[in-house]
XYZ file of C-alpha atoms in Angstrom:
294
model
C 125.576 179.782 12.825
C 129.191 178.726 11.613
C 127.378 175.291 10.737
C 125.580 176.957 8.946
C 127.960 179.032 6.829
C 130.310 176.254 6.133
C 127.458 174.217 4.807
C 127.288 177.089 2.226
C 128.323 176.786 -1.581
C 131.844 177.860 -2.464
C 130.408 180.937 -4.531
C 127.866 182.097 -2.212
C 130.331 181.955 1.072
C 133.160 183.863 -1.032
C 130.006 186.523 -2.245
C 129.483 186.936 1.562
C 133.279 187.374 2.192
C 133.585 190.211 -0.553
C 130.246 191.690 0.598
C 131.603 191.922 4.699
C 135.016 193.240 3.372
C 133.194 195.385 1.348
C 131.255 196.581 4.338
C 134.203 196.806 6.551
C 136.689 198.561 3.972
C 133.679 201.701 3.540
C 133.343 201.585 6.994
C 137.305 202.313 7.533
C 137.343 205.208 4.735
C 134.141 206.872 6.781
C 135.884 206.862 9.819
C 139.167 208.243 7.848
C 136.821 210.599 6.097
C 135.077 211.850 9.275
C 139.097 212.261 11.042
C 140.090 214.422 8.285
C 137.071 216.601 8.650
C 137.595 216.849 12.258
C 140.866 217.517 11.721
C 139.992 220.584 9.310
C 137.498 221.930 11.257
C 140.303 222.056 14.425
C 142.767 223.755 12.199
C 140.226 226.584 10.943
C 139.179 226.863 14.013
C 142.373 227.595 15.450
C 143.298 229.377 12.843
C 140.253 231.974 13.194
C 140.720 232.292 17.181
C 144.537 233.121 16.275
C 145.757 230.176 18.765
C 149.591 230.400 18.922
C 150.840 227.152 21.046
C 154.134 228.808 21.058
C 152.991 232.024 23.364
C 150.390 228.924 25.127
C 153.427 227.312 26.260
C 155.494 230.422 26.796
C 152.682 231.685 29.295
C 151.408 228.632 30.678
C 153.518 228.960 34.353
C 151.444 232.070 34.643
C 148.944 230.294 35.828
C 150.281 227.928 38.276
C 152.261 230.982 39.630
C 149.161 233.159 40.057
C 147.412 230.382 42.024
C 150.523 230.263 44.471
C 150.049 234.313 44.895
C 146.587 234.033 45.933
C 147.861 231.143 48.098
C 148.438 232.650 51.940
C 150.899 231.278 54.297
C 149.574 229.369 56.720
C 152.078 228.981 59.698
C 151.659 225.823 61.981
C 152.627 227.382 64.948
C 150.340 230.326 64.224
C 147.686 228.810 62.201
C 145.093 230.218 63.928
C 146.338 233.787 63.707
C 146.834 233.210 59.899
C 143.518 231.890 59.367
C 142.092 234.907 61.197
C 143.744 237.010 58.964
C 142.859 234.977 55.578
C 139.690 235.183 56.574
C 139.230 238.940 58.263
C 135.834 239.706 56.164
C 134.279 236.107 56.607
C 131.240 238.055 57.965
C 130.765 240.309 55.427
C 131.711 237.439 52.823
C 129.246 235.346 53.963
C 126.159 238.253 53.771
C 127.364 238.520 50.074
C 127.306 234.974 49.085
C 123.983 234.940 51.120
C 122.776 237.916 48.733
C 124.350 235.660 45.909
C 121.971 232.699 46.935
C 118.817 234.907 46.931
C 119.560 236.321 43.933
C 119.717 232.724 42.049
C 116.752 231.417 44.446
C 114.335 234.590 42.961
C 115.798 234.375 39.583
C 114.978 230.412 39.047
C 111.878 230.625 40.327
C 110.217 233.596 38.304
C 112.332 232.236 35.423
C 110.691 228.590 36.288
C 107.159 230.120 36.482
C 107.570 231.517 33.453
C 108.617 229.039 31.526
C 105.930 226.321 32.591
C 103.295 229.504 31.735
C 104.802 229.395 27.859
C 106.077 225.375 27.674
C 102.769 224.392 27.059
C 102.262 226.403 24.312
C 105.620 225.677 22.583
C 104.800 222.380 23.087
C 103.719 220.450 19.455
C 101.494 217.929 20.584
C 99.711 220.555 23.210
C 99.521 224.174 21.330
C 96.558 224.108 18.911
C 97.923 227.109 16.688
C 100.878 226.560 14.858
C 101.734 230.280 14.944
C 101.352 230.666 18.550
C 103.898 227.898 18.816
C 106.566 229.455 16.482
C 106.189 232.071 17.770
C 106.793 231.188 21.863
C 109.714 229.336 20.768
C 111.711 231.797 19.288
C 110.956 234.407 22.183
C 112.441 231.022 24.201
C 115.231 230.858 21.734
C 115.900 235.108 22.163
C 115.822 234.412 26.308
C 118.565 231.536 26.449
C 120.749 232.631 23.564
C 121.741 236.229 24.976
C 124.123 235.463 27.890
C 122.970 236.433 31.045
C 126.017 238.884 31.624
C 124.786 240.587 28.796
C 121.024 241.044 30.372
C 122.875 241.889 33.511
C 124.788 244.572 31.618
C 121.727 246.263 30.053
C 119.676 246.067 33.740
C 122.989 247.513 35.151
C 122.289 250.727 32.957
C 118.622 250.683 33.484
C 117.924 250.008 37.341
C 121.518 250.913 38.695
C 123.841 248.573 41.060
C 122.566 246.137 42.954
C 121.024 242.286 42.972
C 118.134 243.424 40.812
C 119.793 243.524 37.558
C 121.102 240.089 38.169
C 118.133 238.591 39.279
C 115.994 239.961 36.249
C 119.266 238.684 34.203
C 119.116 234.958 35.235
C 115.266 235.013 35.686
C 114.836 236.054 31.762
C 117.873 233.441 30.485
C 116.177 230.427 33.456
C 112.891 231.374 31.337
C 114.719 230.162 27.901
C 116.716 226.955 29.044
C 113.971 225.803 31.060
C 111.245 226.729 28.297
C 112.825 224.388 25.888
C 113.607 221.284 28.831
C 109.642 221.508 29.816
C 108.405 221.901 26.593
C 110.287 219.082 25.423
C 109.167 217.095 28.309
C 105.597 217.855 27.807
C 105.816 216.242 23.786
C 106.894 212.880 25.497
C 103.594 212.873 27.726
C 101.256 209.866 27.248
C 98.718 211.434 25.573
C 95.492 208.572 26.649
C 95.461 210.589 29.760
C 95.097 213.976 27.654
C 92.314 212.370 25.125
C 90.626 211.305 28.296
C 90.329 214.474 29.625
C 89.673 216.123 26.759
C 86.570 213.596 26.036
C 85.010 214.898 29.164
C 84.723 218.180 27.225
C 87.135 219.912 29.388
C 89.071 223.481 28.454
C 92.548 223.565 26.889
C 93.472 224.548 31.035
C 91.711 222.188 32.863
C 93.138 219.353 30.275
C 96.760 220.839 31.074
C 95.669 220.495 34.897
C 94.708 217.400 35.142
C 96.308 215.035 32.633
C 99.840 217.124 31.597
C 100.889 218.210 34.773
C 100.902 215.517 36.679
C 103.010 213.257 34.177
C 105.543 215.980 34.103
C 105.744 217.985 37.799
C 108.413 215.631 38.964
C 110.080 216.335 36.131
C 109.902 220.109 35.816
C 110.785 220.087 39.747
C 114.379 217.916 38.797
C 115.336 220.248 35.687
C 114.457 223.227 38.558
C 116.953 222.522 41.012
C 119.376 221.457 38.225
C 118.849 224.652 36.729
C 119.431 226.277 40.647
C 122.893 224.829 40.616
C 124.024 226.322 37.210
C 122.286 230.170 38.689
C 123.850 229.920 41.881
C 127.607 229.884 39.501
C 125.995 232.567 37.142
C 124.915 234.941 40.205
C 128.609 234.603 41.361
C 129.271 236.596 38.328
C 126.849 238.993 38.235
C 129.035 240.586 40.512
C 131.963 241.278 37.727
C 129.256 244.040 36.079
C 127.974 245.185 39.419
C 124.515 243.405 39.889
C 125.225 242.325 43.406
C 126.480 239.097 45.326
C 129.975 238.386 46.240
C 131.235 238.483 42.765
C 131.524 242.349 43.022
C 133.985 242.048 46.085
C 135.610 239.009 43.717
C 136.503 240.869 41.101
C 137.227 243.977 42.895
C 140.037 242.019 45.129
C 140.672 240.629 41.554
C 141.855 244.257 39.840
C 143.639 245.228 43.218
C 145.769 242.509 43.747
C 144.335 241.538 47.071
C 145.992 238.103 46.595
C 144.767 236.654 50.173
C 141.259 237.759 49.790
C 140.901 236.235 46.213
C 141.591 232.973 47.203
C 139.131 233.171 50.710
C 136.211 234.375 48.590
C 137.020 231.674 45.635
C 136.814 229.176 48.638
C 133.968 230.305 50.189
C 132.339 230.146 46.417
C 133.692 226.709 45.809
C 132.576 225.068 49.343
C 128.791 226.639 48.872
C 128.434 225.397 45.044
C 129.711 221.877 46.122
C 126.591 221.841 49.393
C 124.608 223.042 46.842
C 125.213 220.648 44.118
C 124.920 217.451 46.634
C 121.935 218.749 47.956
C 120.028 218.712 44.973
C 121.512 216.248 43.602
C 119.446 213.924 46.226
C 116.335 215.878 45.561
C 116.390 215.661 42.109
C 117.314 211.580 42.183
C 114.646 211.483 45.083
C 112.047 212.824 42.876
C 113.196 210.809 39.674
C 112.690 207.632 42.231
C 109.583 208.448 42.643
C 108.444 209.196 39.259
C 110.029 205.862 38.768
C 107.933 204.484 41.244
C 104.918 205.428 40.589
């Protein structure tokens, strides 16, 4: 290639070094233009949320020192007296982050059910009426934009304390995220398979059965347990508004400055999400394996 460009004529090699530096000087005053933009957006930003670094950095050994509160002494010579002690309500702990678990289990999976009912019909290359399909995604849109603490709030009022609320909470906001993952996973299908069936004069279902879902079950089944993972943190807080699981005895040690019992329940929290997370984590890259595979 460089034999090639010195074999060039004078004029056309110096038209090609104007034209790269031309290149290469609008190329530095995007990247300048796109800093200073950035750089706007940061300051309104902070602006708006009325960040003052001074008070930041006034406060900031607030932290630090809180998380040495909640720290207990542990004594070698009496460690296992001090454990005992850390850990007094490990029993009753446990049977909350059990309830915890159940309520994210339930919640994904009649969030995950519906979502594959409606992801076919939100789906472009699947729904046949163009209403029907702007109309499923915006009900997905409503599900996954409204926090589940507020759902959980609003079931709190309506059904009372208790894991209900919060599973009806995550189920409804699983239905939106998920909605939107499988219906996007459905419009990258091979559609041969689809034209096939449909050839054969099959229904709208029996097409879905037999040449969409399997193309996309080992999918749905990955973005499932993903989706577990994320609940299992969100039912944690369903507790702060009273819809059961061990984030009601969090936040209650929390407000009454039960300093020991903060930090065993944040442990017990932390060491369940991390089995959790490495569990599925191997299902989910099993299953992508054997998509691969096959």
């Amino acid at each position: 290639m460089s034999h090639v460009i010195a074999r060039l004529p004078e004029p056309r090699l110096r038209a090609l070094e104007d034209a790269y530096g031309a290149a290469v000087a609008a190329k530095r005053r995007q990247v300048l233009l796109g800093g200073l933009v950035l750089a706007a957006l940061v300051g309104l930003s902070a602006w708006a949320g009325e960040v003052d670094l001074a008070k930041f950095f006034a406060n900031l050994w607030r932290f630090p020192s809180y998380i040495g509160d909640i720290v207990p002494t542990l004594r070698l010579a009496h460690l296992g007296e001090d454990l005992a002690e850390w850990y007094w309500g490990l029993g009753y702990w446990l049977k909350l982050m059990g309830e915890t678990l159940l309520i994210a289990y339930l919640g994904t999976m009649l969030g995950g059910l519906c979502a594959i009912s409606l992801c076919f019909l939100a789906a472009a290359n699947l729904s046949r009426s163009a209403r029907v399909r702007w109309l499923v995604r915006r009900v997905l849109e409503f599900c996954r934009t409204v926090p589940e603490i507020v759902f959980a709030l609003i079931f709190v009022a309506a059904f009372g304390l208790g894991p209900v609320p919060g599973v009806l909470a995550i189920a409804i906001h699983t239905t939106g995220a998920l909605g939107k993952l499988f219906s996007e996973v459905v419009e990258n299908i091979d559609m041969k398979p689809v034209e096939g069936v449909s050839a054969t004069g099959a229904t709208w279902l029996e097409t879905v059965r037999f040449a969409v879902l399997p193309q996309v079950l080992s999918n749905f089944a990955s973005y499932g347990l993903l989706r577990f993972e994320i609940n299992v943190r969100g039912a944690a807080v369903m507790g702060f508004v009273g819809a059961g699981g061990i984030g009601q005895d969090l936040i209650e040690s929390i407000r009454k400055f039960y300093y020991s019992d903060v930090s065993a329940i944040l442990l017990i929290i932390i060491a369940t999400v991390m089995v959790i997370d490495l569990a599925t984590e191997r299902l989910r890259h099993a299953l992508i394996g054997m998509e691969r595979r096959s």
